[in-house]
């Protein structure tokens, strides 16, 4: 518990610093303010106490809510609000109306704290175009917007500079959806676009700064935006697919191909999920790939892959499913190429990460011919969009919605699944009824509570945090069991604990900070103060830094430097190992000095790093143990008892997604604890990938296996759900 607390402390410290730095000085008038809102039942209030720049205390009064639903959510919401310092909270699963209500009430309270109530006069803004700059999602630079004002209103917002789109296609989604909503509401209180939160907040913060530059007071522009209380009912679908990332789209396609009527529910502002970040899937001896890259000949021995796989998981419990994952990987890919236009070329056939003799094992999507590649791989949302349009056209009833978040399954009186309840971004509730439901929500990385429960620690993420375990919980609510939930989350990347997206350090300085976190030639210490790395790991340095870090307690460890080490770097530069330590994918674009070149600004780098929670500076061993939150004697033993000034630089895992999920059978039917199938409920992709894996080990690390499972499981589930509905 101690180690979790110390890590949580760093994170929350950093969040506070980031929020504080994102807000202008004197954002609030210190005091206590209360906002009211409707909730699930009679309504709730949120009372905040603020100082000039932050929320110091919050009370969410849910005493009027139904005890079993919203009544238990109060303390969780309070903790989330204090951590986020804003309305950008995850909310409490199963108490969405209460959570949404708390956000509205919080907005109203903060509006008062900012001297802003509906109808109150705002400080006037000048007519003209003004510029605002703020961090977005981009790793290598900030975002700049030009905002035009006329007669006290915002009439235009143009993003003129950004690096967010270098990491993928989410920024475009935020730009397209958010800006019209900001203009219409004339309020910075509009919700961020789901799946593109950092880009959305970047735009909102740029606009806030432009308001200030125009002579206004941005803190008066956070008026709460009213939510709809309507309920819409949609009926008579054969198949409902929850989540339209890779496995959801592929399930949707397969079900539509069988003639089923299909409705798709996607929480984000666009379809594709994490699947559009990938290079591509494993596909063994696909006819299409053989013809494209191997003169029509087989390129791998599937029997060997199957044997290695069974050996890796150490059990034949799910041998039938693993058999399918191996022998249908190529044919599944061929099916989607032939019927739904998927294309693969990129860099040809790639070799396995771990078995050198499998030199052709997985493949790379073709990139969008217009936008090409981003730093995560080929832009490929167009392939998923095209497939969805094709699938939709197969039955005039077929439809799907984005920005619609599924919340729970609907049951009939006998306990049979009959539909899904979901919430649109504008607050409207949707009740969607159908014969079968396929859960495809991409695992639980985005739910810190579930991460804590399963792994004892949260994790830094570079994947989609919309994927918050909703699908798994929906399956459990129907009596579904889980399988290998503790398979280690997908990590190939390590980096500093908190990416600094502001200009407080130059890109070159950020590269030095990264090198200090990633290098392997200094003592590496766990959150318990024990030695990690140099002495206790097998494998190459690359494996250690990029894969094995996931096994470090709390998915992190500290690189420890003494004052002498730092003095040495200032005068004699980085070592060879340090000068070669860069982060795959999460590089922030700077260049490291060559080994031996003095780093004169090392103290500035460490001081800024400390402000962001990337460096712990301790005046002696005792203080270092306290900062890490470990036993002093253990740490002293690890560091040889040297008492000096220390600098601890956290090196953390950056995660793509979780792996373990619901237990399923060969049809992707969710299984109960007793092994019987819930016949009209299916789970695919990351919501069921535990069945190919094993608790406590890295997910089957062949290369492209996770994405392959979206093809294999999607095809099976879509076909089986359509067949069930046709009975
Ligand atoms: C940067 C990166 C690179 C990767 N590279 C590779 C690779 O090269 N090869 C490989 O095999 N794997 C790779 N992976 C892993 C791979 O992306 C995943 O294993 C795969 O995408 C999982 O597919 P999925 O359908 O389960 O999840 P996703 O594709 O993430 O789809 C889940 C969808 O569900 C939606 N959703 C979540 N909750 C709800 C809700 N309550 N209601 C409605 N919708 C909801 C999400 O918005 C999302 O669209 C990579 C992942 C990342 C992040």
PDB file of N, CA and C and ligand atoms in Angstrom, residues 170 194-195 241-249 265-282 350 353 362-363 376 404-407 422 440-443 445 462-471 474 490 492-493 585 655-658 684-689 699 703-710, ligand 1:
ATOM      1  N   UNK A 170      -6.657  11.646 -33.853  1.00  0.00           N
ATOM      2  CA  UNK A 170      -7.624  12.100 -32.852  1.00  0.00           C
ATOM      3  C   UNK A 170      -7.778  13.613 -32.854  1.00  0.00           C
ATOM      4  N   UNK A 194     -14.848  12.754 -26.384  1.00  0.00           N
ATOM      5  CA  UNK A 194     -14.385  11.467 -25.832  1.00  0.00           C
ATOM      6  C   UNK A 194     -13.377  10.834 -26.788  1.00  0.00           C
ATOM      7  N   UNK A 195     -12.285  10.365 -26.217  1.00  0.00           N
ATOM      8  CA  UNK A 195     -11.226   9.747 -27.024  1.00  0.00           C
ATOM      9  C   UNK A 195     -10.199  10.768 -27.484  1.00  0.00           C
ATOM     10  N   UNK A 241     -23.466  -4.211 -31.230  1.00  0.00           N
ATOM     11  CA  UNK A 241     -22.028  -4.272 -30.969  1.00  0.00           C
ATOM     12  C   UNK A 241     -21.651  -3.077 -30.101  1.00  0.00           C
ATOM     13  N   UNK A 242     -21.032  -3.360 -28.967  1.00  0.00           N
ATOM     14  CA  UNK A 242     -20.658  -2.300 -28.013  1.00  0.00           C
ATOM     15  C   UNK A 242     -19.165  -2.017 -28.155  1.00  0.00           C
ATOM     16  N   UNK A 243     -18.822  -0.859 -28.728  1.00  0.00           N
ATOM     17  CA  UNK A 243     -17.420  -0.505 -28.979  1.00  0.00           C
ATOM     18  C   UNK A 243     -17.080  -0.773 -30.429  1.00  0.00           C
ATOM     19  N   UNK A 244     -16.695   0.275 -31.145  1.00  0.00           N
ATOM     20  CA  UNK A 244     -16.368   0.105 -32.568  1.00  0.00           C
ATOM     21  C   UNK A 244     -14.903   0.412 -32.820  1.00  0.00           C
ATOM     22  N   UNK A 245     -14.029  -0.231 -32.023  1.00  0.00           N
ATOM     23  CA  UNK A 245     -12.608  -0.260 -32.351  1.00  0.00           C
ATOM     24  C   UNK A 245     -12.401  -1.414 -33.313  1.00  0.00           C
ATOM     25  N   UNK A 246     -11.203  -2.023 -33.272  1.00  0.00           N
ATOM     26  CA  UNK A 246     -10.917  -3.094 -34.214  1.00  0.00           C
ATOM     27  C   UNK A 246     -11.879  -4.254 -34.108  1.00  0.00           C
ATOM     28  N   UNK A 247     -11.975  -4.862 -32.922  1.00  0.00           N
ATOM     29  CA  UNK A 247     -12.770  -6.079 -32.810  1.00  0.00           C
ATOM     30  C   UNK A 247     -14.256  -5.791 -32.996  1.00  0.00           C
ATOM     31  N   UNK A 248     -14.710  -4.588 -32.595  1.00  0.00           N
ATOM     32  CA  UNK A 248     -16.118  -4.241 -32.768  1.00  0.00           C
ATOM     33  C   UNK A 248     -16.475  -4.069 -34.242  1.00  0.00           C
ATOM     34  N   UNK A 249     -15.638  -3.333 -34.974  1.00  0.00           N
ATOM     35  CA  UNK A 249     -15.910  -3.135 -36.408  1.00  0.00           C
ATOM     36  C   UNK A 249     -15.909  -4.480 -37.123  1.00  0.00           C
ATOM     37  N   UNK A 265     -22.389   0.806 -31.192  1.00  0.00           N
ATOM     38  CA  UNK A 265     -22.335   1.870 -30.180  1.00  0.00           C
ATOM     39  C   UNK A 265     -20.873   2.225 -29.940  1.00  0.00           C
ATOM     40  N   UNK A 266     -20.494   3.450 -30.195  1.00  0.00           N
ATOM     41  CA  UNK A 266     -19.099   3.863 -29.995  1.00  0.00           C
ATOM     42  C   UNK A 266     -19.037   5.114 -29.124  1.00  0.00           C
ATOM     43  N   UNK A 267     -18.264   5.035 -28.042  1.00  0.00           N
ATOM     44  CA  UNK A 267     -18.190   6.151 -27.099  1.00  0.00           C
ATOM     45  C   UNK A 267     -17.382   7.328 -27.624  1.00  0.00           C
ATOM     46  N   UNK A 268     -16.339   7.045 -28.403  1.00  0.00           N
ATOM     47  CA  UNK A 268     -15.449   8.119 -28.848  1.00  0.00           C
ATOM     48  C   UNK A 268     -16.087   8.914 -29.986  1.00  0.00           C
ATOM     49  N   UNK A 269     -15.412   9.996 -30.353  1.00  0.00           N
ATOM     50  CA  UNK A 269     -15.919  10.837 -31.439  1.00  0.00           C
ATOM     51  C   UNK A 269     -15.721  10.219 -32.798  1.00  0.00           C
ATOM     52  N   UNK A 270     -14.972   9.135 -32.858  1.00  0.00           N
ATOM     53  CA  UNK A 270     -14.781   8.433 -34.130  1.00  0.00           C
ATOM     54  C   UNK A 270     -14.575   6.955 -33.854  1.00  0.00           C
ATOM     55  N   UNK A 271     -14.727   6.138 -34.895  1.00  0.00           N
ATOM     56  CA  UNK A 271     -14.524   4.702 -34.697  1.00  0.00           C
ATOM     57  C   UNK A 271     -13.028   4.364 -34.806  1.00  0.00           C
ATOM     58  N   UNK A 272     -12.660   3.159 -34.431  1.00  0.00           N
ATOM     59  CA  UNK A 272     -11.279   2.695 -34.626  1.00  0.00           C
ATOM     60  C   UNK A 272     -10.550   2.326 -33.343  1.00  0.00           C
ATOM     61  N   UNK A 273     -10.823   3.049 -32.243  1.00  0.00           N
ATOM     62  CA  UNK A 273     -10.188   2.730 -30.963  1.00  0.00           C
ATOM     63  C   UNK A 273      -8.673   2.638 -31.068  1.00  0.00           C
ATOM     64  N   UNK A 274      -8.087   1.806 -30.221  1.00  0.00           N
ATOM     65  CA  UNK A 274      -6.637   1.606 -30.254  1.00  0.00           C
ATOM     66  C   UNK A 274      -6.190   0.935 -31.541  1.00  0.00           C
ATOM     67  N   UNK A 275      -7.122   0.262 -32.184  1.00  0.00           N
ATOM     68  CA  UNK A 275      -6.730  -0.518 -33.358  1.00  0.00           C
ATOM     69  C   UNK A 275      -6.177   0.364 -34.468  1.00  0.00           C
ATOM     70  N   UNK A 276      -6.542   1.652 -34.477  1.00  0.00           N
ATOM     71  CA  UNK A 276      -5.979   2.495 -35.533  1.00  0.00           C
ATOM     72  C   UNK A 276      -4.600   3.057 -35.149  1.00  0.00           C
ATOM     73  N   UNK A 277      -4.080   2.673 -33.957  1.00  0.00           N
ATOM     74  CA  UNK A 277      -2.689   3.041 -33.609  1.00  0.00           C
ATOM     75  C   UNK A 277      -1.706   1.979 -34.093  1.00  0.00           C
ATOM     76  N   UNK A 278      -2.183   0.833 -34.472  1.00  0.00           N
ATOM     77  CA  UNK A 278      -1.280  -0.309 -34.619  1.00  0.00           C
ATOM     78  C   UNK A 278      -0.561  -0.317 -35.957  1.00  0.00           C
ATOM     79  N   UNK A 279       0.540  -1.073 -35.997  1.00  0.00           N
ATOM     80  CA  UNK A 279       1.168  -1.390 -37.281  1.00  0.00           C
ATOM     81  C   UNK A 279       0.282  -2.387 -38.010  1.00  0.00           C
ATOM     82  N   UNK A 280      -0.030  -3.489 -37.320  1.00  0.00           N
ATOM     83  CA  UNK A 280      -0.871  -4.484 -37.973  1.00  0.00           C
ATOM     84  C   UNK A 280      -0.920  -5.801 -37.242  1.00  0.00           C
ATOM     85  N   UNK A 281      -1.670  -6.762 -37.793  1.00  0.00           N
ATOM     86  CA  UNK A 281      -1.889  -8.051 -37.116  1.00  0.00           C
ATOM     87  C   UNK A 281      -0.936  -9.166 -37.545  1.00  0.00           C
ATOM     88  N   UNK A 282      -0.782 -10.142 -36.656  1.00  0.00           N
ATOM     89  CA  UNK A 282      -0.197 -11.427 -37.030  1.00  0.00           C
ATOM     90  C   UNK A 282      -1.165 -12.116 -37.984  1.00  0.00           C
ATOM     91  N   UNK A 350       6.641  -8.726 -41.261  1.00  0.00           N
ATOM     92  CA  UNK A 350       7.606  -8.469 -40.192  1.00  0.00           C
ATOM     93  C   UNK A 350       7.934  -9.758 -39.446  1.00  0.00           C
ATOM     94  N   UNK A 353       8.871 -10.689 -32.610  1.00  0.00           N
ATOM     95  CA  UNK A 353       9.715 -10.043 -31.603  1.00  0.00           C
ATOM     96  C   UNK A 353      10.629 -11.042 -30.901  1.00  0.00           C
ATOM     97  N   UNK A 362       3.997 -11.247 -39.045  1.00  0.00           N
ATOM     98  CA  UNK A 362       2.888 -10.287 -38.967  1.00  0.00           C
ATOM     99  C   UNK A 362       3.042  -9.234 -40.039  1.00  0.00           C
ATOM    100  N   UNK A 363       2.019  -8.413 -40.171  1.00  0.00           N
ATOM    101  CA  UNK A 363       2.001  -7.529 -41.341  1.00  0.00           C
ATOM    102  C   UNK A 363       1.581  -6.113 -40.955  1.00  0.00           C
ATOM    103  N   UNK A 376       2.930   6.731 -34.824  1.00  0.00           N
ATOM    104  CA  UNK A 376       2.511   5.439 -34.289  1.00  0.00           C
ATOM    105  C   UNK A 376       2.297   4.402 -35.388  1.00  0.00           C
ATOM    106  N   UNK A 404     -21.581   7.868 -28.223  1.00  0.00           N
ATOM    107  CA  UNK A 404     -22.631   7.184 -27.471  1.00  0.00           C
ATOM    108  C   UNK A 404     -21.941   6.153 -26.579  1.00  0.00           C
ATOM    109  N   UNK A 405     -21.962   6.393 -25.283  1.00  0.00           N
ATOM    110  CA  UNK A 405     -21.231   5.511 -24.355  1.00  0.00           C
ATOM    111  C   UNK A 405     -22.167   4.485 -23.746  1.00  0.00           C
ATOM    112  N   UNK A 406     -21.876   3.206 -23.994  1.00  0.00           N
ATOM    113  CA  UNK A 406     -22.686   2.147 -23.385  1.00  0.00           C
ATOM    114  C   UNK A 406     -22.431   2.123 -21.889  1.00  0.00           C
ATOM    115  N   UNK A 407     -23.489   1.935 -21.118  1.00  0.00           N
ATOM    116  CA  UNK A 407     -23.314   1.937 -19.667  1.00  0.00           C
ATOM    117  C   UNK A 407     -23.666   0.620 -19.022  1.00  0.00           C
ATOM    118  N   UNK A 422     -27.321   3.264 -23.082  1.00  0.00           N
ATOM    119  CA  UNK A 422     -26.145   4.073 -23.430  1.00  0.00           C
ATOM    120  C   UNK A 422     -26.482   5.551 -23.306  1.00  0.00           C
ATOM    121  N   UNK A 440     -17.135  -5.254 -27.029  1.00  0.00           N
ATOM    122  CA  UNK A 440     -15.871  -5.000 -27.737  1.00  0.00           C
ATOM    123  C   UNK A 440     -15.276  -3.677 -27.279  1.00  0.00           C
ATOM    124  N   UNK A 441     -15.193  -3.491 -25.943  1.00  0.00           N
ATOM    125  CA  UNK A 441     -14.813  -2.175 -25.434  1.00  0.00           C
ATOM    126  C   UNK A 441     -13.323  -2.050 -25.099  1.00  0.00           C
ATOM    127  N   UNK A 442     -12.518  -3.029 -25.495  1.00  0.00           N
ATOM    128  CA  UNK A 442     -11.070  -2.824 -25.473  1.00  0.00           C
ATOM    129  C   UNK A 442     -10.385  -2.867 -24.120  1.00  0.00           C
ATOM    130  N   UNK A 443     -10.934  -3.611 -23.153  1.00  0.00           N
ATOM    131  CA  UNK A 443     -10.211  -3.811 -21.893  1.00  0.00           C
ATOM    132  C   UNK A 443     -10.415  -2.707 -20.877  1.00  0.00           C
ATOM    133  N   UNK A 445      -7.789  -0.599 -19.193  1.00  0.00           N
ATOM    134  CA  UNK A 445      -6.664   0.274 -18.826  1.00  0.00           C
ATOM    135  C   UNK A 445      -7.131   1.640 -18.317  1.00  0.00           C
ATOM    136  N   UNK A 462      -0.413   5.130 -23.075  1.00  0.00           N
ATOM    137  CA  UNK A 462      -0.359   5.809 -24.353  1.00  0.00           C
ATOM    138  C   UNK A 462      -1.473   5.284 -25.252  1.00  0.00           C
ATOM    139  N   UNK A 463      -2.326   4.438 -24.711  1.00  0.00           N
ATOM    140  CA  UNK A 463      -3.487   3.950 -25.453  1.00  0.00           C
ATOM    141  C   UNK A 463      -4.733   4.674 -24.988  1.00  0.00           C
ATOM    142  N   UNK A 464      -5.865   4.135 -25.406  1.00  0.00           N
ATOM    143  CA  UNK A 464      -7.153   4.786 -25.253  1.00  0.00           C
ATOM    144  C   UNK A 464      -7.726   4.573 -23.858  1.00  0.00           C
ATOM    145  N   UNK A 465      -7.926   5.639 -23.080  1.00  0.00           N
ATOM    146  CA  UNK A 465      -8.492   5.443 -21.749  1.00  0.00           C
ATOM    147  C   UNK A 465     -10.015   5.472 -21.760  1.00  0.00           C
ATOM    148  N   UNK A 466     -10.608   5.620 -22.937  1.00  0.00           N
ATOM    149  CA  UNK A 466     -12.060   5.403 -23.016  1.00  0.00           C
ATOM    150  C   UNK A 466     -12.332   3.951 -22.612  1.00  0.00           C
ATOM    151  N   UNK A 467     -11.337   3.110 -22.877  1.00  0.00           N
ATOM    152  CA  UNK A 467     -11.484   1.681 -22.598  1.00  0.00           C
ATOM    153  C   UNK A 467     -11.341   1.451 -21.091  1.00  0.00           C
ATOM    154  N   UNK A 468     -12.461   1.581 -20.385  1.00  0.00           N
ATOM    155  CA  UNK A 468     -12.403   1.600 -18.925  1.00  0.00           C
ATOM    156  C   UNK A 468     -13.077   0.396 -18.286  1.00  0.00           C
ATOM    157  N   UNK A 469     -13.095  -0.711 -19.000  1.00  0.00           N
ATOM    158  CA  UNK A 469     -13.614  -1.944 -18.401  1.00  0.00           C
ATOM    159  C   UNK A 469     -15.124  -2.082 -18.452  1.00  0.00           C
ATOM    160  N   UNK A 470     -15.807  -1.147 -19.137  1.00  0.00           N
ATOM    161  CA  UNK A 470     -17.273  -1.209 -19.147  1.00  0.00           C
ATOM    162  C   UNK A 470     -17.762  -2.543 -19.715  1.00  0.00           C
ATOM    163  N   UNK A 471     -17.146  -2.989 -20.808  1.00  0.00           N
ATOM    164  CA  UNK A 471     -17.585  -4.246 -21.430  1.00  0.00           C
ATOM    165  C   UNK A 471     -17.420  -5.414 -20.472  1.00  0.00           C
ATOM    166  N   UNK A 474     -20.029  -5.197 -17.844  1.00  0.00           N
ATOM    167  CA  UNK A 474     -21.347  -5.567 -18.384  1.00  0.00           C
ATOM    168  C   UNK A 474     -21.457  -7.089 -18.448  1.00  0.00           C
ATOM    169  N   UNK A 490      -0.160  -4.566 -21.836  1.00  0.00           N
ATOM    170  CA  UNK A 490       0.765  -4.441 -22.971  1.00  0.00           C
ATOM    171  C   UNK A 490       1.672  -3.232 -22.799  1.00  0.00           C
ATOM    172  N   UNK A 492       5.537  -1.857 -24.262  1.00  0.00           N
ATOM    173  CA  UNK A 492       6.841  -1.984 -24.914  1.00  0.00           C
ATOM    174  C   UNK A 492       7.664  -0.732 -24.685  1.00  0.00           C
ATOM    175  N   UNK A 493       7.095   0.196 -23.921  1.00  0.00           N
ATOM    176  CA  UNK A 493       7.700   1.519 -23.888  1.00  0.00           C
ATOM    177  C   UNK A 493       7.861   2.016 -22.464  1.00  0.00           C
ATOM    178  N   UNK A 585       8.704   5.650 -29.746  1.00  0.00           N
ATOM    179  CA  UNK A 585       7.362   6.239 -29.881  1.00  0.00           C
ATOM    180  C   UNK A 585       7.153   7.502 -29.044  1.00  0.00           C
ATOM    181  N   UNK A 655       1.638   2.221 -21.229  1.00  0.00           N
ATOM    182  CA  UNK A 655       0.870   1.024 -21.576  1.00  0.00           C
ATOM    183  C   UNK A 655      -0.039   1.255 -22.790  1.00  0.00           C
ATOM    184  N   UNK A 656      -0.201   0.216 -23.612  1.00  0.00           N
ATOM    185  CA  UNK A 656      -1.124   0.255 -24.768  1.00  0.00           C
ATOM    186  C   UNK A 656      -2.540  -0.156 -24.391  1.00  0.00           C
ATOM    187  N   UNK A 657      -2.617  -1.102 -23.468  1.00  0.00           N
ATOM    188  CA  UNK A 657      -3.939  -1.629 -23.136  1.00  0.00           C
ATOM    189  C   UNK A 657      -3.805  -2.848 -22.258  1.00  0.00           C
ATOM    190  N   UNK A 658      -4.918  -3.282 -21.686  1.00  0.00           N
ATOM    191  CA  UNK A 658      -4.907  -4.509 -20.892  1.00  0.00           C
ATOM    192  C   UNK A 658      -5.278  -5.684 -21.797  1.00  0.00           C
ATOM    193  N   UNK A 684     -15.177  -9.919 -27.410  1.00  0.00           N
ATOM    194  CA  UNK A 684     -14.109 -10.003 -28.421  1.00  0.00           C
ATOM    195  C   UNK A 684     -12.976  -9.030 -28.096  1.00  0.00           C
ATOM    196  N   UNK A 685     -11.884  -9.155 -28.859  1.00  0.00           N
ATOM    197  CA  UNK A 685     -10.753  -8.242 -28.694  1.00  0.00           C
ATOM    198  C   UNK A 685     -10.237  -8.270 -27.268  1.00  0.00           C
ATOM    199  N   UNK A 686      -9.814  -7.097 -26.787  1.00  0.00           N
ATOM    200  CA  UNK A 686      -9.234  -7.003 -25.458  1.00  0.00           C
ATOM    201  C   UNK A 686     -10.218  -7.370 -24.349  1.00  0.00           C
ATOM    202  N   UNK A 687     -11.509  -7.355 -24.644  1.00  0.00           N
ATOM    203  CA  UNK A 687     -12.491  -7.754 -23.623  1.00  0.00           C
ATOM    204  C   UNK A 687     -12.464  -9.260 -23.362  1.00  0.00           C
ATOM    205  N   UNK A 688     -11.754 -10.028 -24.206  1.00  0.00           N
ATOM    206  CA  UNK A 688     -11.707 -11.479 -23.969  1.00  0.00           C
ATOM    207  C   UNK A 688     -10.337 -12.075 -24.277  1.00  0.00           C
ATOM    208  N   UNK A 689      -9.286 -11.245 -24.375  1.00  0.00           N
ATOM    209  CA  UNK A 689      -8.018 -11.799 -24.862  1.00  0.00           C
ATOM    210  C   UNK A 689      -7.266 -12.620 -23.831  1.00  0.00           C
ATOM    211  N   UNK A 699       1.598 -10.514 -22.302  1.00  0.00           N
ATOM    212  CA  UNK A 699       0.696 -11.087 -23.312  1.00  0.00           C
ATOM    213  C   UNK A 699       1.539 -11.720 -24.411  1.00  0.00           C
ATOM    214  N   UNK A 703       4.251 -10.785 -31.792  1.00  0.00           N
ATOM    215  CA  UNK A 703       4.267  -9.659 -32.734  1.00  0.00           C
ATOM    216  C   UNK A 703       2.930  -9.633 -33.454  1.00  0.00           C
ATOM    217  N   UNK A 704       2.113  -8.589 -33.198  1.00  0.00           N
ATOM    218  CA  UNK A 704       0.824  -8.460 -33.885  1.00  0.00           C
ATOM    219  C   UNK A 704      -0.258  -9.380 -33.358  1.00  0.00           C
ATOM    220  N   UNK A 705       0.018 -10.085 -32.239  1.00  0.00           N
ATOM    221  CA  UNK A 705      -0.963 -11.077 -31.789  1.00  0.00           C
ATOM    222  C   UNK A 705      -2.262 -10.423 -31.310  1.00  0.00           C
ATOM    223  N   UNK A 706      -2.139  -9.278 -30.620  1.00  0.00           N
ATOM    224  CA  UNK A 706      -3.342  -8.641 -30.066  1.00  0.00           C
ATOM    225  C   UNK A 706      -4.284  -8.205 -31.193  1.00  0.00           C
ATOM    226  N   UNK A 707      -3.707  -7.612 -32.205  1.00  0.00           N
ATOM    227  CA  UNK A 707      -4.519  -7.145 -33.318  1.00  0.00           C
ATOM    228  C   UNK A 707      -5.077  -8.334 -34.113  1.00  0.00           C
ATOM    229  N   UNK A 708      -4.305  -9.412 -34.179  1.00  0.00           N
ATOM    230  CA  UNK A 708      -4.781 -10.624 -34.841  1.00  0.00           C
ATOM    231  C   UNK A 708      -6.041 -11.148 -34.150  1.00  0.00           C
ATOM    232  N   UNK A 709      -6.041 -11.058 -32.816  1.00  0.00           N
ATOM    233  CA  UNK A 709      -7.193 -11.552 -32.061  1.00  0.00           C
ATOM    234  C   UNK A 709      -8.456 -10.747 -32.417  1.00  0.00           C
ATOM    235  N   UNK A 710      -8.313  -9.469 -32.761  1.00  0.00           N
ATOM    236  CA  UNK A 710      -9.498  -8.685 -33.143  1.00  0.00           C
ATOM    237  C   UNK A 710     -10.105  -9.271 -34.423  1.00  0.00           C
TER     238      UNK A 710
HETATM  239  C1  LIG B   1       0.138   2.765 -29.877  1.00  0.00           C
HETATM  240  C2  LIG B   1      -0.328   1.348 -30.012  1.00  0.00           C
HETATM  241  C3  LIG B   1       0.285   0.495 -30.910  1.00  0.00           C
HETATM  242  C4  LIG B   1      -0.131  -0.825 -31.033  1.00  0.00           C
HETATM  243  N1  LIG B   1       0.456  -1.634 -31.972  1.00  0.00           N
HETATM  244  C5  LIG B   1       0.017  -2.895 -32.156  1.00  0.00           C
HETATM  245  C6  LIG B   1       0.481  -3.696 -33.246  1.00  0.00           C
HETATM  246  O1  LIG B   1       1.245  -3.250 -34.103  1.00  0.00           O
HETATM  247  N2  LIG B   1       0.010  -4.974 -33.346  1.00  0.00           N
HETATM  248  C7  LIG B   1      -0.898  -5.490 -32.445  1.00  0.00           C
HETATM  249  O2  LIG B   1      -1.263  -6.656 -32.546  1.00  0.00           O
HETATM  250  N3  LIG B   1      -1.408  -4.732 -31.454  1.00  0.00           N
HETATM  251  C8  LIG B   1      -0.978  -3.448 -31.289  1.00  0.00           C
HETATM  252  N4  LIG B   1      -1.532  -2.673 -30.298  1.00  0.00           N
HETATM  253  C9  LIG B   1      -2.590  -3.252 -29.474  1.00  0.00           C
HETATM  254  C10 LIG B   1      -3.915  -3.235 -30.242  1.00  0.00           C
HETATM  255  O3  LIG B   1      -4.169  -1.931 -30.650  1.00  0.00           O
HETATM  256  C11 LIG B   1      -5.060  -3.718 -29.402  1.00  0.00           C
HETATM  257  O4  LIG B   1      -4.782  -4.969 -28.944  1.00  0.00           O
HETATM  258  C12 LIG B   1      -6.352  -3.795 -30.218  1.00  0.00           C
HETATM  259  O5  LIG B   1      -6.559  -2.582 -30.850  1.00  0.00           O
HETATM  260  C13 LIG B   1      -7.517  -4.105 -29.356  1.00  0.00           C
HETATM  261  O6  LIG B   1      -8.693  -4.033 -30.104  1.00  0.00           O
HETATM  262  P1  LIG B   1     -10.075  -3.859 -29.357  1.00  0.00           P
HETATM  263  O7  LIG B   1     -11.125  -3.880 -30.367  1.00  0.00           O
HETATM  264  O8  LIG B   1     -10.166  -4.804 -28.239  1.00  0.00           O
HETATM  265  O9  LIG B   1      -9.929  -2.415 -28.694  1.00  0.00           O
HETATM  266  P2  LIG B   1     -10.036  -0.993 -29.406  1.00  0.00           P
HETATM  267  O10 LIG B   1      -9.593  -1.051 -30.813  1.00  0.00           O
HETATM  268  O11 LIG B   1      -9.373  -0.005 -28.518  1.00  0.00           O
HETATM  269  O12 LIG B   1     -11.591  -0.728 -29.421  1.00  0.00           O
HETATM  270  C14 LIG B   1     -12.348  -0.514 -28.257  1.00  0.00           C
HETATM  271  C15 LIG B   1     -13.416   0.499 -28.627  1.00  0.00           C
HETATM  272  O13 LIG B   1     -14.422   0.522 -27.642  1.00  0.00           O
HETATM  273  C16 LIG B   1     -14.809   1.854 -27.418  1.00  0.00           C
HETATM  274  N5  LIG B   1     -15.423   1.909 -26.096  1.00  0.00           N
HETATM  275  C17 LIG B   1     -14.839   1.761 -24.889  1.00  0.00           C
HETATM  276  N6  LIG B   1     -15.760   1.835 -23.920  1.00  0.00           N
HETATM  277  C18 LIG B   1     -16.952   2.015 -24.527  1.00  0.00           C
HETATM  278  C19 LIG B   1     -18.288   2.148 -24.058  1.00  0.00           C
HETATM  279  N7  LIG B   1     -18.574   2.117 -22.757  1.00  0.00           N
HETATM  280  N8  LIG B   1     -19.275   2.328 -24.964  1.00  0.00           N
HETATM  281  C20 LIG B   1     -19.009   2.369 -26.284  1.00  0.00           C
HETATM  282  N9  LIG B   1     -17.758   2.259 -26.777  1.00  0.00           N
HETATM  283  C21 LIG B   1     -16.753   2.065 -25.911  1.00  0.00           C
HETATM  284  C22 LIG B   1     -13.524   2.645 -27.554  1.00  0.00           C
HETATM  285  O14 LIG B   1     -13.740   4.010 -27.786  1.00  0.00           O
HETATM  286  C23 LIG B   1     -12.874   1.918 -28.732  1.00  0.00           C
HETATM  287  O15 LIG B   1     -13.248   2.473 -29.966  1.00  0.00           O
HETATM  288  C24 LIG B   1      -1.162  -1.321 -30.202  1.00  0.00           C
HETATM  289  C25 LIG B   1      -1.811  -0.454 -29.301  1.00  0.00           C
HETATM  290  C26 LIG B   1      -1.406   0.868 -29.212  1.00  0.00           C
HETATM  291  C27 LIG B   1      -2.122   1.779 -28.251  1.00  0.00           C
END
